[in-house]
PDB file of C-alpha atoms in Angstrom:
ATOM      1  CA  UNK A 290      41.845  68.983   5.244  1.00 43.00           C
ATOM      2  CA  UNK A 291      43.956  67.364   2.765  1.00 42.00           C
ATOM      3  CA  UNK A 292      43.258  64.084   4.239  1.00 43.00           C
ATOM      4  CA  UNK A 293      39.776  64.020   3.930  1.00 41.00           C
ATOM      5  CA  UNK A 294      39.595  65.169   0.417  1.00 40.00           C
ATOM      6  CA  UNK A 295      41.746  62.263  -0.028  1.00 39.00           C
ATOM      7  CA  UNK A 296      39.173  60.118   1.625  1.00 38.00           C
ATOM      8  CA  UNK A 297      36.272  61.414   0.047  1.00 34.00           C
ATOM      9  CA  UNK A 298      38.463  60.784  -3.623  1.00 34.00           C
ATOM     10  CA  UNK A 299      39.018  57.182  -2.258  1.00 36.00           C
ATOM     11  CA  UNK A 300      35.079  56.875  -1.084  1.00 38.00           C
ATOM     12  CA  UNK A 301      33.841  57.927  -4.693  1.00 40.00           C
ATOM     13  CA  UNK A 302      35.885  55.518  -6.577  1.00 40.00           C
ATOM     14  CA  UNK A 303      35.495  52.913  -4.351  1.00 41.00           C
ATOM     15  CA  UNK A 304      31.643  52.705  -5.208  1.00 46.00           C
ATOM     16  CA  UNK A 305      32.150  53.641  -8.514  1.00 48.00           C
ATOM     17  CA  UNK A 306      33.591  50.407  -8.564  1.00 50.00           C
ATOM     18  CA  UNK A 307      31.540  47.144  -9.709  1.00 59.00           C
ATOM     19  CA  UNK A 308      31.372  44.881  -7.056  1.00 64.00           C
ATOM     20  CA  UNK A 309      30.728  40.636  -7.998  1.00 64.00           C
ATOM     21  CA  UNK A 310      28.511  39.951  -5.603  1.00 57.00           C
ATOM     22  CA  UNK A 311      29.043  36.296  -4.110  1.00 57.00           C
ATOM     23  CA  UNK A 312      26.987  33.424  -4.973  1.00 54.00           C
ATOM     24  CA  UNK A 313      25.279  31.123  -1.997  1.00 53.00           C
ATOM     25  CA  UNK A 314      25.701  27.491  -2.959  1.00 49.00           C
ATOM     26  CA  UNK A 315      21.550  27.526  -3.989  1.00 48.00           C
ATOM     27  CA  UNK A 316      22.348  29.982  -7.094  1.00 51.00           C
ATOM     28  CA  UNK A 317      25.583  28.567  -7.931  1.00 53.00           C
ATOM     29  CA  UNK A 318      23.540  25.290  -8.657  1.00 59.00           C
ATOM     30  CA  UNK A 319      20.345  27.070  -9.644  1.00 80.00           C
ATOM     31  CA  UNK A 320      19.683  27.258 -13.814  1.00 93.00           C
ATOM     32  CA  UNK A 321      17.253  30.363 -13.003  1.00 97.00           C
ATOM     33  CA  UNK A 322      14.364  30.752 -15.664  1.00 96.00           C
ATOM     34  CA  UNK A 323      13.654  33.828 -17.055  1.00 97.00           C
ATOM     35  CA  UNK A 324      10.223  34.400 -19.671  1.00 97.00           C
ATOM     36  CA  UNK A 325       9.279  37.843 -20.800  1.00 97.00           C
ATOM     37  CA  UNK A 326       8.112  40.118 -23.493  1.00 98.00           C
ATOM     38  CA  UNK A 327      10.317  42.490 -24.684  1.00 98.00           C
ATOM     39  CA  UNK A 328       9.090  46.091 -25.719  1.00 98.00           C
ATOM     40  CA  UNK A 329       9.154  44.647 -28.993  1.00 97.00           C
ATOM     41  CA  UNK A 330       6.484  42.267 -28.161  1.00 98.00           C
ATOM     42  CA  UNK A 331       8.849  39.592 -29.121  1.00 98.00           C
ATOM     43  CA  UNK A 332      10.022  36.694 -26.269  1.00 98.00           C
ATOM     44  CA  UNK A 333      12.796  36.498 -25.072  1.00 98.00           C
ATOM     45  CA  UNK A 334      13.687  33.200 -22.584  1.00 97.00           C
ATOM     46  CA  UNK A 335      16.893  32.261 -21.306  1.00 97.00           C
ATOM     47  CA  UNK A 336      16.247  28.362 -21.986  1.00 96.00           C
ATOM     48  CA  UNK A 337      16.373  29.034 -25.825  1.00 97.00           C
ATOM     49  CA  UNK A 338      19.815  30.423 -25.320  1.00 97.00           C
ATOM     50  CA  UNK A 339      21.649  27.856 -23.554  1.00 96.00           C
ATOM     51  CA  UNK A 340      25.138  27.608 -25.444  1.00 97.00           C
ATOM     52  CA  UNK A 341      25.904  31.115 -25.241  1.00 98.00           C
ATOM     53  CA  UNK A 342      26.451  33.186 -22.390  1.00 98.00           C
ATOM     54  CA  UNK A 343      23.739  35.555 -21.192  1.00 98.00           C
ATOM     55  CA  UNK A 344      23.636  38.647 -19.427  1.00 98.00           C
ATOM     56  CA  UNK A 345      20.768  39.928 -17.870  1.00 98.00           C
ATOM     57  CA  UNK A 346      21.241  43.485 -16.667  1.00 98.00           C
ATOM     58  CA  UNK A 347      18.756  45.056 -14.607  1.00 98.00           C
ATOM     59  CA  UNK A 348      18.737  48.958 -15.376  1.00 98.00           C
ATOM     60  CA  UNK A 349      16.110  52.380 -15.291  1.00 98.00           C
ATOM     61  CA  UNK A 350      16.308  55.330 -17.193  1.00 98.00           C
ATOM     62  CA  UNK A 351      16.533  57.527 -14.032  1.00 97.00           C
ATOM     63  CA  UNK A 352      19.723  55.580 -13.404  1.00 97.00           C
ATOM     64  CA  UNK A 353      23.159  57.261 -14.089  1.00 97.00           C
ATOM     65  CA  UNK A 354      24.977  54.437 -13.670  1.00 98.00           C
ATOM     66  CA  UNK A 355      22.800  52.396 -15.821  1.00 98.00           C
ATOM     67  CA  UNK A 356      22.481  54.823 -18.698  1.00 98.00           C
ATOM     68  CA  UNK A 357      26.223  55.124 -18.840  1.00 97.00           C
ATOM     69  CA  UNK A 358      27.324  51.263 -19.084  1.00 97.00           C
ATOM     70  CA  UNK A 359      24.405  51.045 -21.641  1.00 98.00           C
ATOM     71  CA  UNK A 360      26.576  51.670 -24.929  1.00 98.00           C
ATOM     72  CA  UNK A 361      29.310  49.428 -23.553  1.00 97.00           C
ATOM     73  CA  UNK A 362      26.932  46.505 -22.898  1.00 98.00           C
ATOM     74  CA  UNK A 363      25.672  46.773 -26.436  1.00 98.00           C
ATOM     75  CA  UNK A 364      29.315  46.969 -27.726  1.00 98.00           C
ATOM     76  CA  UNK A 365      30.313  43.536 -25.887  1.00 98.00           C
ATOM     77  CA  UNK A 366      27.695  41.930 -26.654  1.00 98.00           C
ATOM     78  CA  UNK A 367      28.181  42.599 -30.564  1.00 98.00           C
ATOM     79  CA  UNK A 368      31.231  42.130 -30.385  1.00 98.00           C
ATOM     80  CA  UNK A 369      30.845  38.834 -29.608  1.00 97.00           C
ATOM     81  CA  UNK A 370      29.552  35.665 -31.265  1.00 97.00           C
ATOM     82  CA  UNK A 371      29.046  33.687 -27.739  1.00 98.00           C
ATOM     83  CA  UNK A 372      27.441  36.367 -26.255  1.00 98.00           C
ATOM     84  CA  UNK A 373      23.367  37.620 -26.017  1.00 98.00           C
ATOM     85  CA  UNK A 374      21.945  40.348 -23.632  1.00 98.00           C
ATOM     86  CA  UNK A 375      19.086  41.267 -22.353  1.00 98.00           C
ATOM     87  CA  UNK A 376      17.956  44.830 -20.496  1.00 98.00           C
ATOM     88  CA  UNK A 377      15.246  44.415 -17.884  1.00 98.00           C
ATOM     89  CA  UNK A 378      13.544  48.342 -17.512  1.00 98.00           C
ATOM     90  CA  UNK A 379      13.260  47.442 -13.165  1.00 98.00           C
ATOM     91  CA  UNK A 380      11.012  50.893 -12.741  1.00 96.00           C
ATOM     92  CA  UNK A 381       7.400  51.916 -12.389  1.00 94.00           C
ATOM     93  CA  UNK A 382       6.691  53.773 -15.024  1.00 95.00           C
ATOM     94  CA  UNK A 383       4.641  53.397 -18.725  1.00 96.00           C
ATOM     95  CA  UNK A 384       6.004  51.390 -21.187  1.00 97.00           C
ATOM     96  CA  UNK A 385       5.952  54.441 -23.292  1.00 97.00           C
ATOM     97  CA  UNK A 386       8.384  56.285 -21.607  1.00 98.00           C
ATOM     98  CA  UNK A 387      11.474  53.579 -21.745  1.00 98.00           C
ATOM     99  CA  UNK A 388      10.226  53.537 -25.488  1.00 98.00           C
ATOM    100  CA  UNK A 389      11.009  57.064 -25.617  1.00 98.00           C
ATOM    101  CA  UNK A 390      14.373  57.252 -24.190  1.00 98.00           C
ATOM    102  CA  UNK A 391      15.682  54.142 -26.315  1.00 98.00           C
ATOM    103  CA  UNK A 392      15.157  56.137 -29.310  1.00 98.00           C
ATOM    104  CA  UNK A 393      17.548  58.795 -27.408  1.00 97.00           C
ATOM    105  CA  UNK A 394      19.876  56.070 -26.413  1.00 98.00           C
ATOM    106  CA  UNK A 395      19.431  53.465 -28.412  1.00 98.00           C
ATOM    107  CA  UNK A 396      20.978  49.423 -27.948  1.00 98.00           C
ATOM    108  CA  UNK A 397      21.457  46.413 -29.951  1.00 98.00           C
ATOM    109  CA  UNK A 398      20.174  44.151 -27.152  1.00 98.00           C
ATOM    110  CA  UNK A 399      16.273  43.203 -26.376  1.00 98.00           C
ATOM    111  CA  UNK A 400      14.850  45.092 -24.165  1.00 98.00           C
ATOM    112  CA  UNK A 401      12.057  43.667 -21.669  1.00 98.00           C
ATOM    113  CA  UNK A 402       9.983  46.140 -18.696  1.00 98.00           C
ATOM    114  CA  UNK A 403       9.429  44.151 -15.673  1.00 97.00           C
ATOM    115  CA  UNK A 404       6.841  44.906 -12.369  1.00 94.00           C
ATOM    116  CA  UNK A 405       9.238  46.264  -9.687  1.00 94.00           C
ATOM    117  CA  UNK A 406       6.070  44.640  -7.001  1.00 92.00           C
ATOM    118  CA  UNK A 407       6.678  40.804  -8.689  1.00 92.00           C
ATOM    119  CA  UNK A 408      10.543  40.842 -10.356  1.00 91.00           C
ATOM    120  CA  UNK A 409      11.511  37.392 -12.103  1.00 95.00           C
ATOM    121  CA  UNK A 410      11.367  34.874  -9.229  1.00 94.00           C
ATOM    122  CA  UNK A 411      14.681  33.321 -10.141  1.00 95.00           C
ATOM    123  CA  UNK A 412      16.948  36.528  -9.728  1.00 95.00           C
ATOM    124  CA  UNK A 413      17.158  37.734  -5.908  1.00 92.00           C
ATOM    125  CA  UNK A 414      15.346  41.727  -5.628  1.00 93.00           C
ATOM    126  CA  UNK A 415      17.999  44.402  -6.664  1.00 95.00           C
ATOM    127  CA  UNK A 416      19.630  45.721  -3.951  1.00 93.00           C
ATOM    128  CA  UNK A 417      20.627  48.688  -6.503  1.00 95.00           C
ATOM    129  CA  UNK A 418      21.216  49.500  -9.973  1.00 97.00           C
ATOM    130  CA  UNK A 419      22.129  48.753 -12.277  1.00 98.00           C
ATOM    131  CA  UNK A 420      22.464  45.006 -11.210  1.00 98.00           C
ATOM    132  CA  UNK A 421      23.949  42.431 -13.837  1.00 98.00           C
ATOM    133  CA  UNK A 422      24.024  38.524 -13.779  1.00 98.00           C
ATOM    134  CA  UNK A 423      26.016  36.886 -16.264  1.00 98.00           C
ATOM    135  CA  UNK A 424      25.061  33.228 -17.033  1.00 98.00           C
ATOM    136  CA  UNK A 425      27.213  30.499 -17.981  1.00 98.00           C
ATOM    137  CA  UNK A 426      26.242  28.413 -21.294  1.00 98.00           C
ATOM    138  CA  UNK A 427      25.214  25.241 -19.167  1.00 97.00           C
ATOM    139  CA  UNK A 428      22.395  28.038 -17.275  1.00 97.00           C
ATOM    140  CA  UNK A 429      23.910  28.322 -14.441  1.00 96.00           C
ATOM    141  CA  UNK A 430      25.128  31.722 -12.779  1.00 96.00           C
ATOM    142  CA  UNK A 431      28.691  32.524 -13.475  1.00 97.00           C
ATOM    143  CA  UNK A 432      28.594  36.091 -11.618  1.00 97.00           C
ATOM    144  CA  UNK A 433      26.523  38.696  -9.941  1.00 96.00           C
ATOM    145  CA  UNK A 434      27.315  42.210 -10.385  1.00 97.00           C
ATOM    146  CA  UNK A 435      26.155  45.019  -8.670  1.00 97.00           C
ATOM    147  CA  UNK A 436      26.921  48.233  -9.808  1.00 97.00           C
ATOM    148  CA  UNK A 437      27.980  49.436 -13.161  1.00 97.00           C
ATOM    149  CA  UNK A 438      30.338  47.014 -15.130  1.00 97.00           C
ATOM    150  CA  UNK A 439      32.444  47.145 -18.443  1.00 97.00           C
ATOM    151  CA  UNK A 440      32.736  44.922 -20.968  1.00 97.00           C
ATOM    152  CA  UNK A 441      36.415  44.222 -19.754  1.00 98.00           C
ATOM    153  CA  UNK A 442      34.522  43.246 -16.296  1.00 98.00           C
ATOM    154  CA  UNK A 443      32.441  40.875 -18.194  1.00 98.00           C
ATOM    155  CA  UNK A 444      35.341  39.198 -20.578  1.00 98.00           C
ATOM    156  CA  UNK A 445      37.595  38.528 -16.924  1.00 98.00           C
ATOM    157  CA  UNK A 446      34.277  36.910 -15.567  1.00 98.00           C
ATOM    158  CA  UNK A 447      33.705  34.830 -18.496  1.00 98.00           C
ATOM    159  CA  UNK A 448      37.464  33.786 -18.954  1.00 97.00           C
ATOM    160  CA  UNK A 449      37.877  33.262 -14.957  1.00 96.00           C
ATOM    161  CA  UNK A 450      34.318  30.974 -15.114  1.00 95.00           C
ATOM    162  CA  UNK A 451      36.193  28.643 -18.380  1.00 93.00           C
ATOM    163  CA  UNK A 452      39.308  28.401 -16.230  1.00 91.00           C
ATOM    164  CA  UNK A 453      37.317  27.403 -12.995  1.00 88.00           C
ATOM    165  CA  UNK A 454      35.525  24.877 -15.157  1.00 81.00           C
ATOM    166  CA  UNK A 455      38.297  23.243 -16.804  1.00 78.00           C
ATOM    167  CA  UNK A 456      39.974  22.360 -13.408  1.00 68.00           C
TER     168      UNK A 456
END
């Protein structure tokens, strides 16, 4: 009995755990594009952020995971000059309603709702939420995350991609 509690412990951190997902040679090379309208009816494209690195964190408000790394996300990325974010709601539901719970949980990063039937064409489906790319300052992909992620998660990936590059 005591072994399988053990397990079970082990289990439930293990995917509590964000896991980088590994990049195929196509997305390590690939500058993916990304061109929406955030809630605010402002736009928001990767392109006129090249020089800083981006992340791009796919998330839904019926998400646990997702609502939980929300206030860290919005810490890094203010807490950081080289750093921009932006949420993309992946769920079919009204615009309205992710209005509505931002005011309950608000962040400092744009927000954008995308159609879960046509997702941006340059990020592969989400296999699960909340799913997180972080992209390098040249465009390129520096990780994949799936899962939820700290901002610790994203400073190792950002000082492991400089190191990687300066070799």
């Amino acid at each position: 009995m005591i072994r399988s509690r053990h397990l079970l412990a082990v289990l439930i951190f293990l995917v509590a755990l964000p896991t980088a997902m590994p990049l195929s040679a196509s997305e390590q090379a690939a500058k993916p594009a990304l061109e929406v309208m955030t809630l605010e009816g402002k736009p928001f494209t990767l392109a006129e952020h090249r020089g800083q690195w981006i992340v791009v964190n796919f998330w839904a408000t019926w998400c646990a995971p997702c609502i939980a790394e929300m206030p860290e996300l919005s810490a890094f990325a203010d807490s950081r000059h080289d750093v921009v974010a932006i949420g993309l709601a992946y769920e079919d539901t009204e615009r309205q309603e992710i209005v509505d719970f931002l005011k309950e949980r608000p962040v400092s990063y744009p927000i954008a709702q995308v159609d879960v039937g046509d997702p941006p064409k340059d990020f592969a489906t989400p296999r699960g939420l909340p799913t997180t790319y972080l992209i390098a300052p040249d465009g390129t992909v520096a990780r994949h995350f799936l899962g939820p992620i700290t901002g610790k998660d994203l400073s190792d990936a950002i000082a492991r991609a400089k190191s990687t590059a300066k070799k």
